[in-house]
Amino acid sequence: MLAYIDYPDWRHTIEDYVTLDELLMRNMKQALSLIVMVGGGYDESINSAFLRVWNGLTGNKGFIEDVHALAVQFRRGLIEEVDLIRALIDLFSRRSFSLADLIMMNNYLKLVNDINVLDLGLVIFYENPESILAGVREPPDLVPNKLVSRELTIDLEARCMVVKRTFSVHLSRQYESGIYVVDWSNPGLIPYSKFAIPRVEGVEVSDPVFSAIVRFGVRAVSRIVGKEFVLTLPKPMDVKTDSDYCVGNVFVSLPQSMGLSDYLSLIGKLMSMGYNVRKSPFTRVDDLIEHCLSSRGQEVK
């Protein structure tokens, strides 16, 4: 397995389930910042450490049991992908859940089966928390191909206080596309913003994966498609990048908090798994895609 925890004072890659379980049992909140990059084969029992942590975080036993049953059935070949898609849409429509439940659901599906909703052709969009905190609601018509929409509440910290805010969550069907973004910067859920462009006056205003979906109609996934792909830089780094990185149509978006050592370790691990990794100088995957399409003479919006 290969995962990254984007937690204050503990931002590292993890390469085995024993270490992951130990970390999560010591601090359950780290599970909400977990991004599973390569999963599959995790303990499928109802008493697994991850499910106990999930229950400790949300206490949403019915939702947890439903997701566990679906993950196990899919792993054992008792249901097909189309059945899993239909069941998740139904679950999203009828069950009560929190944003934390959706994060944990995606991570659990990824740990057990190496897929999350993105690989099923679905995507979960949620309102940008920074906009919510500022008291500005994002227009719901920004979200393409909506299947189910829900209004949830979230606790946000503002001026040393915890405030409750209402926000929207949408389950959508993805575009069919020959351009893939492997989203390793989000745990299978993507914040949306009224700004489809990356920056306004130099300030980043949109999630790069959401921007790539809206601007270029890309297909977001959590698993690498094929054996060759292009990595974004987590953030500006003094590292040698490849000159021919615009080969292919698979682009990987990495967490911007990832440090140089984890970035280089990740590349080494992926190469040892047989992948042809190309390093780009771009930190945003939408900028990277725009550059590569332009360099090939393809139309960009």
PDB file of C-alpha atoms in Angstrom:
ATOM      1  CA  MET A   1       0.000   0.000   0.000  1.00  0.00           C
ATOM      2  CA  LEU A   2       0.974   3.608  -0.372  1.00  0.00           C
ATOM      3  CA  ALA A   3      -0.717   6.511   1.412  1.00  0.00           C
ATOM      4  CA  TYR A   4      -0.092  10.032   2.634  1.00  0.00           C
ATOM      5  CA  ILE A   5      -1.282  11.692   5.840  1.00  0.00           C
ATOM      6  CA  ASP A   6      -1.670  15.455   5.508  1.00  0.00           C
ATOM      7  CA  TYR A   7      -1.953  16.243   9.209  1.00  0.00           C
ATOM      8  CA  PRO A   8      -0.390  19.244  11.018  1.00  0.00           C
ATOM      9  CA  ASP A   9       2.976  18.289  12.510  1.00  0.00           C
ATOM     10  CA  TRP A  10       2.750  14.815  10.922  1.00  0.00           C
ATOM     11  CA  ARG A  11       2.858  14.862   7.137  1.00  0.00           C
ATOM     12  CA  HIS A  12       4.371  11.647   5.812  1.00  0.00           C
ATOM     13  CA  THR A  13       3.911   8.813   3.363  1.00  0.00           C
ATOM     14  CA  ILE A  14       2.981   5.385   4.762  1.00  0.00           C
ATOM     15  CA  GLU A  15       3.815   2.101   3.076  1.00  0.00           C
ATOM     16  CA  ASP A  16       2.208  -0.608   5.229  1.00  0.00           C
ATOM     17  CA  TYR A  17      -1.093  -1.250   6.986  1.00  0.00           C
ATOM     18  CA  VAL A  18       0.442  -2.030  10.377  1.00  0.00           C
ATOM     19  CA  THR A  19       1.961   1.461  10.567  1.00  0.00           C
ATOM     20  CA  LEU A  20      -1.273   3.009   9.316  1.00  0.00           C
ATOM     21  CA  ASP A  21      -3.389   1.263  11.964  1.00  0.00           C
ATOM     22  CA  GLU A  22      -0.969   2.233  14.731  1.00  0.00           C
ATOM     23  CA  LEU A  23      -1.024   5.889  13.699  1.00  0.00           C
ATOM     24  CA  LEU A  24      -4.802   6.071  13.413  1.00  0.00           C
ATOM     25  CA  MET A  25      -5.395   4.342  16.735  1.00  0.00           C
ATOM     26  CA  ARG A  26      -3.096   6.896  18.426  1.00  0.00           C
ATOM     27  CA  ASN A  27      -4.828   9.873  16.799  1.00  0.00           C
ATOM     28  CA  MET A  28      -8.152   9.212  15.074  1.00  0.00           C
ATOM     29  CA  LYS A  29      -8.321  12.672  13.497  1.00  0.00           C
ATOM     30  CA  GLN A  30      -5.427  11.757  11.216  1.00  0.00           C
ATOM     31  CA  ALA A  31      -7.844   9.479   9.345  1.00  0.00           C
ATOM     32  CA  LEU A  32      -9.620  12.555   7.985  1.00  0.00           C
ATOM     33  CA  SER A  33      -6.409  13.776   6.354  1.00  0.00           C
ATOM     34  CA  LEU A  34      -5.523  10.368   4.902  1.00  0.00           C
ATOM     35  CA  ILE A  35      -5.098  10.035   1.125  1.00  0.00           C
ATOM     36  CA  VAL A  36      -4.773   6.413   0.007  1.00  0.00           C
ATOM     37  CA  MET A  37      -2.763   6.290  -3.216  1.00  0.00           C
ATOM     38  CA  VAL A  38      -2.325   2.548  -3.704  1.00  0.00           C
ATOM     39  CA  GLY A  39      -4.558   0.289  -1.637  1.00  0.00           C
ATOM     40  CA  GLY A  40      -6.221  -3.107  -1.789  1.00  0.00           C
ATOM     41  CA  GLY A  41      -6.180  -6.131   0.488  1.00  0.00           C
ATOM     42  CA  TYR A  42      -6.857  -4.362   3.775  1.00  0.00           C
ATOM     43  CA  ASP A  43      -8.478  -6.268   6.687  1.00  0.00           C
ATOM     44  CA  GLU A  44     -12.122  -6.691   5.670  1.00  0.00           C
ATOM     45  CA  SER A  45     -13.449  -7.675   9.103  1.00  0.00           C
ATOM     46  CA  ILE A  46     -16.036  -5.479  10.787  1.00  0.00           C
ATOM     47  CA  ASN A  47     -13.626  -5.125  13.738  1.00  0.00           C
ATOM     48  CA  SER A  48     -10.735  -3.733  11.690  1.00  0.00           C
ATOM     49  CA  ALA A  49      -8.834  -0.794  13.156  1.00  0.00           C
ATOM     50  CA  PHE A  50      -9.985   1.570  10.412  1.00  0.00           C
ATOM     51  CA  LEU A  51     -13.679   0.837  10.992  1.00  0.00           C
ATOM     52  CA  ARG A  52     -13.244   1.260  14.743  1.00  0.00           C
ATOM     53  CA  VAL A  53     -11.595   4.629  14.148  1.00  0.00           C
ATOM     54  CA  TRP A  54     -14.385   5.613  11.733  1.00  0.00           C
ATOM     55  CA  ASN A  55     -17.030   4.704  14.315  1.00  0.00           C
ATOM     56  CA  GLY A  56     -15.129   6.676  16.935  1.00  0.00           C
ATOM     57  CA  LEU A  57     -15.123   9.751  14.698  1.00  0.00           C
ATOM     58  CA  THR A  58     -18.761   9.806  13.571  1.00  0.00           C
ATOM     59  CA  GLY A  59     -20.673   7.048  15.379  1.00  0.00           C
ATOM     60  CA  ASN A  60     -22.688   6.538  12.194  1.00  0.00           C
ATOM     61  CA  LYS A  61     -22.976   2.783  12.645  1.00  0.00           C
ATOM     62  CA  GLY A  62     -25.651   2.135  10.006  1.00  0.00           C
ATOM     63  CA  PHE A  63     -23.747   3.973   7.276  1.00  0.00           C
ATOM     64  CA  ILE A  64     -20.479   2.270   8.259  1.00  0.00           C
ATOM     65  CA  GLU A  65     -22.065  -1.186   8.172  1.00  0.00           C
ATOM     66  CA  ASP A  66     -23.578  -0.507   4.737  1.00  0.00           C
ATOM     67  CA  VAL A  67     -20.232   0.598   3.279  1.00  0.00           C
ATOM     68  CA  HIS A  68     -18.439  -2.342   4.895  1.00  0.00           C
ATOM     69  CA  ALA A  69     -20.929  -4.805   3.395  1.00  0.00           C
ATOM     70  CA  LEU A  70     -20.571  -3.310  -0.090  1.00  0.00           C
ATOM     71  CA  ALA A  71     -16.764  -3.277   0.089  1.00  0.00           C
ATOM     72  CA  VAL A  72     -16.633  -6.927   1.183  1.00  0.00           C
ATOM     73  CA  GLN A  73     -19.173  -8.073  -1.407  1.00  0.00           C
ATOM     74  CA  PHE A  74     -17.254  -6.336  -4.162  1.00  0.00           C
ATOM     75  CA  ARG A  75     -13.930  -7.754  -2.986  1.00  0.00           C
ATOM     76  CA  ARG A  76     -15.358 -11.288  -2.963  1.00  0.00           C
ATOM     77  CA  GLY A  77     -16.914 -10.892  -6.415  1.00  0.00           C
ATOM     78  CA  LEU A  78     -20.479 -11.140  -5.120  1.00  0.00           C
ATOM     79  CA  ILE A  79     -21.467  -7.880  -6.803  1.00  0.00           C
ATOM     80  CA  GLU A  80     -20.233  -6.242 -10.008  1.00  0.00           C
ATOM     81  CA  GLU A  81     -19.072  -2.665 -10.479  1.00  0.00           C
ATOM     82  CA  VAL A  82     -22.470  -1.605 -11.822  1.00  0.00           C
ATOM     83  CA  ASP A  83     -24.113  -2.982  -8.664  1.00  0.00           C
ATOM     84  CA  LEU A  84     -21.677  -1.082  -6.458  1.00  0.00           C
ATOM     85  CA  ILE A  85     -22.371   2.153  -8.356  1.00  0.00           C
ATOM     86  CA  ARG A  86     -26.119   1.712  -8.006  1.00  0.00           C
ATOM     87  CA  ALA A  87     -25.803   0.892  -4.294  1.00  0.00           C
ATOM     88  CA  LEU A  88     -23.617   3.933  -3.559  1.00  0.00           C
ATOM     89  CA  ILE A  89     -26.059   6.260  -5.339  1.00  0.00           C
ATOM     90  CA  ASP A  90     -28.877   4.757  -3.259  1.00  0.00           C
ATOM     91  CA  LEU A  91     -26.803   5.094  -0.074  1.00  0.00           C
ATOM     92  CA  PHE A  92     -26.104   8.745  -0.852  1.00  0.00           C
ATOM     93  CA  SER A  93     -29.826   9.344  -1.433  1.00  0.00           C
ATOM     94  CA  ARG A  94     -31.334   7.701   1.654  1.00  0.00           C
ATOM     95  CA  ARG A  95     -28.745   7.562   4.464  1.00  0.00           C
ATOM     96  CA  SER A  96     -27.725  10.313   6.870  1.00  0.00           C
ATOM     97  CA  PHE A  97     -24.009  11.084   6.806  1.00  0.00           C
ATOM     98  CA  SER A  98     -21.423  13.763   7.476  1.00  0.00           C
ATOM     99  CA  LEU A  99     -18.507  14.985   5.394  1.00  0.00           C
ATOM    100  CA  ALA A 100     -16.284  12.864   7.648  1.00  0.00           C
ATOM    101  CA  ASP A 101     -18.340   9.771   6.741  1.00  0.00           C
ATOM    102  CA  LEU A 102     -17.788  10.446   3.033  1.00  0.00           C
ATOM    103  CA  ILE A 103     -14.033  10.866   3.522  1.00  0.00           C
ATOM    104  CA  MET A 104     -13.839   7.650   5.523  1.00  0.00           C
ATOM    105  CA  MET A 105     -16.028   5.805   2.996  1.00  0.00           C
ATOM    106  CA  ASN A 106     -13.716   6.685   0.126  1.00  0.00           C
ATOM    107  CA  ASN A 107     -10.612   5.757   2.089  1.00  0.00           C
ATOM    108  CA  TYR A 108     -12.136   2.467   3.228  1.00  0.00           C
ATOM    109  CA  LEU A 109     -13.166   1.448  -0.309  1.00  0.00           C
ATOM    110  CA  LYS A 110      -9.649   2.323  -1.436  1.00  0.00           C
ATOM    111  CA  LEU A 111      -7.986   0.344   1.370  1.00  0.00           C
ATOM    112  CA  VAL A 112     -10.062  -2.777   0.770  1.00  0.00           C
ATOM    113  CA  ASN A 113     -10.459  -2.741  -3.029  1.00  0.00           C
ATOM    114  CA  ASP A 114      -8.024  -0.068  -4.326  1.00  0.00           C
ATOM    115  CA  ILE A 115     -10.926   1.994  -5.703  1.00  0.00           C
ATOM    116  CA  ASN A 116     -13.006   4.902  -4.546  1.00  0.00           C
ATOM    117  CA  VAL A 117     -16.018   6.615  -6.119  1.00  0.00           C
ATOM    118  CA  LEU A 118     -13.816   8.275  -8.758  1.00  0.00           C
ATOM    119  CA  ASP A 119     -12.873   4.919 -10.286  1.00  0.00           C
ATOM    120  CA  LEU A 120     -16.561   4.065 -10.576  1.00  0.00           C
ATOM    121  CA  GLY A 121     -17.196   7.070 -12.813  1.00  0.00           C
ATOM    122  CA  LEU A 122     -18.714   9.095  -9.970  1.00  0.00           C
ATOM    123  CA  VAL A 123     -17.413  12.126  -8.099  1.00  0.00           C
ATOM    124  CA  ILE A 124     -18.416  13.857  -4.862  1.00  0.00           C
ATOM    125  CA  PHE A 125     -18.192  17.653  -4.921  1.00  0.00           C
ATOM    126  CA  TYR A 126     -18.564  19.805  -1.803  1.00  0.00           C
ATOM    127  CA  GLU A 127     -18.609  23.548  -1.234  1.00  0.00           C
ATOM    128  CA  ASN A 128     -15.259  25.192  -0.653  1.00  0.00           C
ATOM    129  CA  PRO A 129     -14.894  25.456   3.181  1.00  0.00           C
ATOM    130  CA  GLU A 130     -13.107  28.811   2.930  1.00  0.00           C
ATOM    131  CA  SER A 131     -16.082  30.282   1.074  1.00  0.00           C
ATOM    132  CA  ILE A 132     -18.489  28.864   3.662  1.00  0.00           C
ATOM    133  CA  LEU A 133     -16.451  30.358   6.509  1.00  0.00           C
ATOM    134  CA  ALA A 134     -16.595  33.731   4.770  1.00  0.00           C
ATOM    135  CA  GLY A 135     -20.375  33.403   4.621  1.00  0.00           C
ATOM    136  CA  VAL A 136     -20.444  33.038   0.841  1.00  0.00           C
ATOM    137  CA  ARG A 137     -22.344  30.117  -0.697  1.00  0.00           C
ATOM    138  CA  GLU A 138     -21.072  28.562  -3.912  1.00  0.00           C
ATOM    139  CA  PRO A 139     -23.722  28.424  -6.691  1.00  0.00           C
ATOM    140  CA  PRO A 140     -24.873  24.794  -7.119  1.00  0.00           C
ATOM    141  CA  ASP A 141     -25.097  25.146 -10.911  1.00  0.00           C
ATOM    142  CA  LEU A 142     -21.284  25.118 -10.990  1.00  0.00           C
ATOM    143  CA  VAL A 143     -21.359  21.366 -10.472  1.00  0.00           C
ATOM    144  CA  PRO A 144     -21.741  19.316 -13.668  1.00  0.00           C
ATOM    145  CA  ASN A 145     -23.796  16.124 -14.120  1.00  0.00           C
ATOM    146  CA  LYS A 146     -25.449  16.097 -10.678  1.00  0.00           C
ATOM    147  CA  LEU A 147     -27.216  12.888  -9.626  1.00  0.00           C
ATOM    148  CA  VAL A 148     -28.013  13.610  -5.957  1.00  0.00           C
ATOM    149  CA  SER A 149     -27.574  16.773  -3.888  1.00  0.00           C
ATOM    150  CA  ARG A 150     -27.633  17.053  -0.089  1.00  0.00           C
ATOM    151  CA  GLU A 151     -27.361  19.869   2.450  1.00  0.00           C
ATOM    152  CA  LEU A 152     -25.106  19.090   5.426  1.00  0.00           C
ATOM    153  CA  THR A 153     -23.678  21.035   8.355  1.00  0.00           C
ATOM    154  CA  ILE A 154     -20.035  21.359   9.274  1.00  0.00           C
ATOM    155  CA  ASP A 155     -18.148  22.698  12.302  1.00  0.00           C
ATOM    156  CA  LEU A 156     -15.545  25.285  11.294  1.00  0.00           C
ATOM    157  CA  GLU A 157     -13.082  27.208  13.444  1.00  0.00           C
ATOM    158  CA  ALA A 158     -13.355  30.981  13.190  1.00  0.00           C
ATOM    159  CA  ARG A 159     -11.649  33.466  15.513  1.00  0.00           C
ATOM    160  CA  CYS A 160     -10.978  30.803  18.140  1.00  0.00           C
ATOM    161  CA  MET A 161     -14.627  29.704  18.031  1.00  0.00           C
ATOM    162  CA  VAL A 162     -16.371  26.726  16.476  1.00  0.00           C
ATOM    163  CA  VAL A 163     -19.231  27.761  14.217  1.00  0.00           C
ATOM    164  CA  LYS A 164     -21.766  25.625  12.389  1.00  0.00           C
ATOM    165  CA  ARG A 165     -22.242  26.263   8.692  1.00  0.00           C
ATOM    166  CA  THR A 166     -24.519  24.688   6.095  1.00  0.00           C
ATOM    167  CA  PHE A 167     -22.948  23.508   2.868  1.00  0.00           C
ATOM    168  CA  SER A 168     -23.889  21.491  -0.197  1.00  0.00           C
ATOM    169  CA  VAL A 169     -22.600  18.109  -1.260  1.00  0.00           C
ATOM    170  CA  HIS A 170     -23.295  16.716  -4.733  1.00  0.00           C
ATOM    171  CA  LEU A 171     -22.831  13.258  -6.173  1.00  0.00           C
ATOM    172  CA  SER A 172     -22.178  13.569  -9.912  1.00  0.00           C
ATOM    173  CA  ARG A 173     -21.477  11.322 -12.851  1.00  0.00           C
ATOM    174  CA  GLN A 174     -18.134  11.971 -14.516  1.00  0.00           C
ATOM    175  CA  TYR A 175     -17.397  12.820 -18.132  1.00  0.00           C
ATOM    176  CA  GLU A 176     -16.090  10.235 -20.543  1.00  0.00           C
ATOM    177  CA  SER A 177     -12.615  11.395 -21.460  1.00  0.00           C
ATOM    178  CA  GLY A 178      -9.256  10.271 -22.786  1.00  0.00           C
ATOM    179  CA  ILE A 179      -7.483  12.606 -20.329  1.00  0.00           C
ATOM    180  CA  TYR A 180      -7.095  11.264 -16.784  1.00  0.00           C
ATOM    181  CA  VAL A 181      -6.230  13.043 -13.556  1.00  0.00           C
ATOM    182  CA  VAL A 182      -5.123  10.706 -10.784  1.00  0.00           C
ATOM    183  CA  ASP A 183      -6.291  12.676  -7.759  1.00  0.00           C
ATOM    184  CA  TRP A 184      -3.852  12.062  -4.939  1.00  0.00           C
ATOM    185  CA  SER A 185      -4.451  15.554  -3.533  1.00  0.00           C
ATOM    186  CA  ASN A 186      -7.963  14.797  -2.215  1.00  0.00           C
ATOM    187  CA  PRO A 187      -9.458  11.713  -0.498  1.00  0.00           C
ATOM    188  CA  GLY A 188     -11.945  11.104  -3.324  1.00  0.00           C
ATOM    189  CA  LEU A 189     -13.975  14.279  -2.590  1.00  0.00           C
ATOM    190  CA  ILE A 190     -13.340  17.506  -4.472  1.00  0.00           C
ATOM    191  CA  PRO A 191     -14.150  21.038  -3.234  1.00  0.00           C
ATOM    192  CA  TYR A 192     -15.780  23.264  -5.834  1.00  0.00           C
ATOM    193  CA  SER A 193     -15.566  26.992  -6.361  1.00  0.00           C
ATOM    194  CA  LYS A 194     -17.276  29.573  -8.557  1.00  0.00           C
ATOM    195  CA  PHE A 195     -13.852  30.249 -10.032  1.00  0.00           C
ATOM    196  CA  ALA A 196     -13.064  27.699 -12.735  1.00  0.00           C
ATOM    197  CA  ILE A 197      -9.772  29.438 -13.441  1.00  0.00           C
ATOM    198  CA  PRO A 198      -6.758  28.630 -11.224  1.00  0.00           C
ATOM    199  CA  ARG A 199      -5.965  32.131  -9.968  1.00  0.00           C
ATOM    200  CA  VAL A 200      -7.381  35.622  -9.662  1.00  0.00           C
ATOM    201  CA  GLU A 201      -4.690  38.311  -9.454  1.00  0.00           C
ATOM    202  CA  GLY A 202      -2.132  35.681  -8.472  1.00  0.00           C
ATOM    203  CA  VAL A 203      -4.219  34.177  -5.649  1.00  0.00           C
ATOM    204  CA  GLU A 204      -5.282  30.532  -5.976  1.00  0.00           C
ATOM    205  CA  VAL A 205      -9.064  30.361  -5.901  1.00  0.00           C
ATOM    206  CA  SER A 206      -9.991  26.865  -7.072  1.00  0.00           C
ATOM    207  CA  ASP A 207      -9.042  23.261  -6.459  1.00  0.00           C
ATOM    208  CA  PRO A 208      -6.806  22.168  -9.368  1.00  0.00           C
ATOM    209  CA  VAL A 209      -8.740  18.936  -9.945  1.00  0.00           C
ATOM    210  CA  PHE A 210     -12.118  20.696  -9.970  1.00  0.00           C
ATOM    211  CA  SER A 211     -10.688  23.266 -12.366  1.00  0.00           C
ATOM    212  CA  ALA A 212      -9.354  20.504 -14.647  1.00  0.00           C
ATOM    213  CA  ILE A 213     -12.747  18.757 -14.693  1.00  0.00           C
ATOM    214  CA  VAL A 214     -14.669  21.939 -15.523  1.00  0.00           C
ATOM    215  CA  ARG A 215     -12.181  23.419 -18.009  1.00  0.00           C
ATOM    216  CA  PHE A 216     -11.034  20.306 -19.863  1.00  0.00           C
ATOM    217  CA  GLY A 217     -13.669  17.652 -19.120  1.00  0.00           C
ATOM    218  CA  VAL A 218     -11.044  15.274 -17.697  1.00  0.00           C
ATOM    219  CA  ARG A 219     -11.813  12.000 -15.923  1.00  0.00           C
ATOM    220  CA  ALA A 220     -10.665  11.939 -12.303  1.00  0.00           C
ATOM    221  CA  VAL A 221      -9.553   8.579 -10.888  1.00  0.00           C
ATOM    222  CA  SER A 222      -7.664   7.317  -7.855  1.00  0.00           C
ATOM    223  CA  ARG A 223      -5.820   4.513  -9.667  1.00  0.00           C
ATOM    224  CA  ILE A 224      -3.116   5.063 -12.260  1.00  0.00           C
ATOM    225  CA  VAL A 225      -4.272   4.327 -15.799  1.00  0.00           C
ATOM    226  CA  GLY A 226      -1.534   2.488 -17.738  1.00  0.00           C
ATOM    227  CA  LYS A 227       2.137   2.497 -16.811  1.00  0.00           C
ATOM    228  CA  GLU A 228       3.201   6.030 -17.755  1.00  0.00           C
ATOM    229  CA  PHE A 229       2.145   9.296 -16.149  1.00  0.00           C
ATOM    230  CA  VAL A 230       3.185  12.844 -15.278  1.00  0.00           C
ATOM    231  CA  LEU A 231       3.517  14.110 -11.689  1.00  0.00           C
ATOM    232  CA  THR A 232       2.846  17.612 -10.471  1.00  0.00           C
ATOM    233  CA  LEU A 233       5.275  19.114  -7.990  1.00  0.00           C
ATOM    234  CA  PRO A 234       3.661  19.342  -4.542  1.00  0.00           C
ATOM    235  CA  LYS A 235       4.982  22.910  -4.312  1.00  0.00           C
ATOM    236  CA  PRO A 236       7.945  24.820  -5.792  1.00  0.00           C
ATOM    237  CA  MET A 237      11.026  22.704  -5.112  1.00  0.00           C
ATOM    238  CA  ASP A 238      14.652  22.634  -6.111  1.00  0.00           C
ATOM    239  CA  VAL A 239      14.410  19.376  -8.029  1.00  0.00           C
ATOM    240  CA  LYS A 240      15.311  18.364 -11.567  1.00  0.00           C
ATOM    241  CA  THR A 241      12.244  17.821 -13.729  1.00  0.00           C
ATOM    242  CA  ASP A 242      11.932  16.047 -17.080  1.00  0.00           C
ATOM    243  CA  SER A 243      11.983  17.978 -20.353  1.00  0.00           C
ATOM    244  CA  ASP A 244       9.633  15.568 -22.154  1.00  0.00           C
ATOM    245  CA  TYR A 245       6.944  15.397 -19.471  1.00  0.00           C
ATOM    246  CA  CYS A 246       4.045  16.137 -21.841  1.00  0.00           C
ATOM    247  CA  VAL A 247       3.994  12.585 -23.191  1.00  0.00           C
ATOM    248  CA  GLY A 248       0.697  10.783 -22.553  1.00  0.00           C
ATOM    249  CA  ASN A 249      -2.667  11.773 -21.093  1.00  0.00           C
ATOM    250  CA  VAL A 250      -2.376  10.663 -17.453  1.00  0.00           C
ATOM    251  CA  PHE A 251      -1.562  13.383 -14.909  1.00  0.00           C
ATOM    252  CA  VAL A 252      -1.131  12.936 -11.144  1.00  0.00           C
ATOM    253  CA  SER A 253      -2.129  15.692  -8.714  1.00  0.00           C
ATOM    254  CA  LEU A 254      -0.150  15.568  -5.446  1.00  0.00           C
ATOM    255  CA  PRO A 255      -0.868  17.198  -2.046  1.00  0.00           C
ATOM    256  CA  GLN A 256       0.699  20.640  -1.851  1.00  0.00           C
ATOM    257  CA  SER A 257       1.883  19.964   1.709  1.00  0.00           C
ATOM    258  CA  MET A 258       4.122  17.061   0.653  1.00  0.00           C
ATOM    259  CA  GLY A 259       7.814  17.653   1.338  1.00  0.00           C
ATOM    260  CA  LEU A 260      10.793  16.937  -0.875  1.00  0.00           C
ATOM    261  CA  SER A 261      11.816  13.714   0.880  1.00  0.00           C
ATOM    262  CA  ASP A 262       8.330  12.215   0.598  1.00  0.00           C
ATOM    263  CA  TYR A 263       8.082  13.357  -3.019  1.00  0.00           C
ATOM    264  CA  LEU A 264      11.360  11.649  -3.946  1.00  0.00           C
ATOM    265  CA  SER A 265      10.458   8.562  -1.904  1.00  0.00           C
ATOM    266  CA  LEU A 266       7.108   8.358  -3.696  1.00  0.00           C
ATOM    267  CA  ILE A 267       8.806   8.497  -7.093  1.00  0.00           C
ATOM    268  CA  GLY A 268      11.209   5.724  -6.088  1.00  0.00           C
ATOM    269  CA  LYS A 269       8.373   3.548  -4.822  1.00  0.00           C
ATOM    270  CA  LEU A 270       6.316   4.037  -7.989  1.00  0.00           C
ATOM    271  CA  MET A 271       9.281   3.272 -10.218  1.00  0.00           C
ATOM    272  CA  SER A 272       9.938   0.085  -8.241  1.00  0.00           C
ATOM    273  CA  MET A 273       6.332  -0.893  -9.002  1.00  0.00           C
ATOM    274  CA  GLY A 274       7.074  -0.697 -12.725  1.00  0.00           C
ATOM    275  CA  TYR A 275       5.684   2.757 -13.529  1.00  0.00           C
ATOM    276  CA  ASN A 276       7.368   5.221 -15.893  1.00  0.00           C
ATOM    277  CA  VAL A 277       7.277   8.432 -13.871  1.00  0.00           C
ATOM    278  CA  ARG A 278       7.786  11.823 -15.495  1.00  0.00           C
ATOM    279  CA  LYS A 279       8.321  14.906 -13.342  1.00  0.00           C
ATOM    280  CA  SER A 280       6.828  18.236 -14.422  1.00  0.00           C
ATOM    281  CA  PRO A 281       7.628  21.717 -13.041  1.00  0.00           C
ATOM    282  CA  PHE A 282       3.925  22.511 -12.484  1.00  0.00           C
ATOM    283  CA  THR A 283       2.329  22.563  -9.039  1.00  0.00           C
ATOM    284  CA  ARG A 284      -1.281  22.642 -10.322  1.00  0.00           C
ATOM    285  CA  VAL A 285      -2.570  19.823 -12.488  1.00  0.00           C
ATOM    286  CA  ASP A 286      -4.899  22.143 -14.434  1.00  0.00           C
ATOM    287  CA  ASP A 287      -1.947  24.369 -15.398  1.00  0.00           C
ATOM    288  CA  LEU A 288      -0.014  21.262 -16.398  1.00  0.00           C
ATOM    289  CA  ILE A 289      -2.828  19.964 -18.614  1.00  0.00           C
ATOM    290  CA  GLU A 290      -3.330  23.363 -20.251  1.00  0.00           C
ATOM    291  CA  HIS A 291       0.383  23.587 -21.037  1.00  0.00           C
ATOM    292  CA  CYS A 292       0.573  20.068 -22.457  1.00  0.00           C
ATOM    293  CA  LEU A 293      -2.551  20.479 -24.605  1.00  0.00           C
ATOM    294  CA  SER A 294      -1.256  23.793 -25.939  1.00  0.00           C
ATOM    295  CA  SER A 295       2.162  22.322 -26.718  1.00  0.00           C
ATOM    296  CA  ARG A 296       0.455  19.648 -28.825  1.00  0.00           C
ATOM    297  CA  GLY A 297      -1.713  22.175 -30.624  1.00  0.00           C
ATOM    298  CA  GLN A 298      -4.886  20.814 -29.003  1.00  0.00           C
ATOM    299  CA  GLU A 299      -7.782  23.128 -28.207  1.00  0.00           C
ATOM    300  CA  VAL A 300      -7.973  24.525 -24.698  1.00  0.00           C
ATOM    301  CA  LYS A 301     -10.845  26.475 -23.183  1.00  0.00           C
TER     302      LYS A 301
END
